[in-house]
Amino acid sequence: ICQSYIKMMPLLTDKEQKAGQLSIKQPPCFRSLYKAACLLILGDNVSADHISPAGSISRNSPAARYLSYVGLLPREFNSYGSRVGNFEVMLRGAFAHKHLVNQMMRTGKPSPKTFYLPTREELDVFDATDRYRS
């Protein structure tokens, strides 16, 4: 997953603007974009709610597995809103909405799943991205 790359750029002088220099810099994660794989094909009905984690944390989600790993019991998972300050939970919650429809999946039913293309395994979106990174 490409991490945020935000850098304050200095104001350009008139000479720099005339030379065609831009105030926007390409994030370093885009340099290896040729290795990218498609994770999701989404329709027109996708909203920020489908992308950003919200609501309760499903017990079989990547976020739940992480919280179990760090020692929490399922009754302590609570909601994504209560964990908004935890990068690890929020990262695992992205694209984990139970009503998300990935058109790559054969069923066409809502599910936060994708294919890991090298093995054609059906995985949670976070788990697939994690495998691609390794």
XYZ file of C-alpha atoms in Angstrom:
134
model
C 0.000 0.000 0.000
C 1.333 3.357 -0.963
C 1.791 5.413 2.171
C 0.935 9.069 2.183
C 3.593 11.330 0.754
C 2.915 14.895 1.734
C 5.706 17.414 1.465
C 5.462 21.153 1.750
C 6.859 22.593 -1.444
C 8.447 26.041 -1.420
C 6.828 28.768 -3.481
C 8.245 28.867 -6.972
C 10.003 31.942 -8.304
C 8.885 33.451 -11.612
C 12.013 31.986 -13.224
C 11.172 28.469 -11.978
C 7.566 28.780 -13.146
C 8.702 29.852 -16.611
C 11.104 26.905 -16.726
C 8.097 24.606 -16.313
C 8.922 23.331 -12.848
C 5.863 22.125 -10.942
C 4.983 22.477 -7.306
C 3.695 18.904 -7.188
C 6.150 16.074 -6.720
C 5.522 12.455 -7.677
C 5.318 10.155 -4.639
C 8.186 7.647 -4.503
C 5.760 4.723 -4.306
C 4.689 5.448 -7.901
C 8.161 4.604 -9.185
C 7.399 0.881 -8.979
C 3.850 1.170 -10.272
C 4.664 -1.133 -13.189
C 4.474 -3.998 -10.673
C 0.948 -3.061 -9.576
C -1.940 -5.517 -9.577
C -5.633 -4.728 -9.692
C -7.330 -5.394 -6.352
C -10.815 -4.042 -6.934
C -13.158 -3.176 -9.754
C -15.842 -0.992 -8.249
C -19.085 0.296 -9.691
C -20.606 3.738 -9.593
C -22.301 3.214 -6.228
C -19.100 3.360 -4.159
C -18.934 6.043 -1.497
C -16.388 7.069 1.123
C -18.263 4.784 3.523
C -17.233 1.767 1.434
C -13.573 2.776 1.456
C -13.041 4.214 4.923
C -13.540 1.896 7.857
C -16.684 2.597 9.854
C -18.996 0.691 12.141
C -18.202 -2.314 14.266
C -15.125 -4.448 13.611
C -16.166 -7.796 12.162
C -14.751 -10.742 14.104
C -13.289 -12.362 10.982
C -11.706 -9.226 9.498
C -7.999 -8.389 9.188
C -8.491 -5.675 11.850
C -9.968 -8.259 14.237
C -7.058 -10.624 13.612
C -4.639 -7.807 14.419
C -6.482 -6.862 17.608
C -6.495 -10.530 18.683
C -2.783 -10.720 17.941
C -2.091 -7.806 20.293
C -4.124 -9.490 23.027
C -7.660 -8.115 22.866
C -10.736 -10.271 23.240
C -13.516 -9.976 20.624
C -15.774 -8.149 23.088
C -13.056 -5.457 23.305
C -12.777 -4.813 19.540
C -15.469 -2.109 19.593
C -15.735 0.005 16.403
C -13.409 1.547 13.843
C -14.441 4.936 15.208
C -13.036 4.050 18.612
C -9.774 2.923 16.973
C -9.367 5.855 14.579
C -6.021 6.768 16.167
C -4.586 3.313 15.514
C -2.969 3.229 12.084
C -2.703 -0.579 12.040
C -6.435 -1.065 12.648
C -7.506 1.619 10.172
C -5.186 0.294 7.463
C -6.713 -3.173 7.843
C -10.199 -1.671 7.765
C -9.843 0.100 4.418
C -12.100 -1.551 1.813
C -13.435 -3.927 4.500
C -17.054 -2.733 4.266
C -19.416 -5.706 4.153
C -21.511 -4.087 1.390
C -18.577 -3.434 -0.941
C -19.101 -5.169 -4.294
C -15.854 -6.081 -6.051
C -16.773 -6.833 -9.654
C -13.672 -9.041 -9.958
C -15.382 -11.626 -7.780
C -17.463 -14.223 -9.603
C -20.430 -14.113 -7.240
C -21.192 -10.421 -7.639
C -22.341 -10.420 -4.020
C -21.247 -7.791 -1.496
C -18.052 -8.883 0.211
C -14.759 -7.172 1.165
C -12.765 -9.728 -0.841
C -10.415 -9.778 -3.815
C -8.313 -12.275 -5.712
C -4.612 -12.707 -5.087
C -3.831 -13.136 -8.767
C -0.687 -15.326 -8.605
C -2.645 -18.122 -6.857
C -6.244 -17.040 -7.612
C -6.999 -17.238 -3.871
C -9.927 -15.252 -2.522
C -8.601 -13.005 0.255
C -9.539 -9.937 2.242
C -8.253 -6.820 0.452
C -5.670 -6.103 3.164
C -4.367 -9.682 3.101
C -3.908 -9.540 -0.670
C -2.023 -6.232 -0.472
C 0.148 -7.685 2.279
C 1.071 -10.646 0.071
C 1.880 -8.398 -2.879
C 4.215 -6.346 -0.672
C 6.231 -9.390 0.390
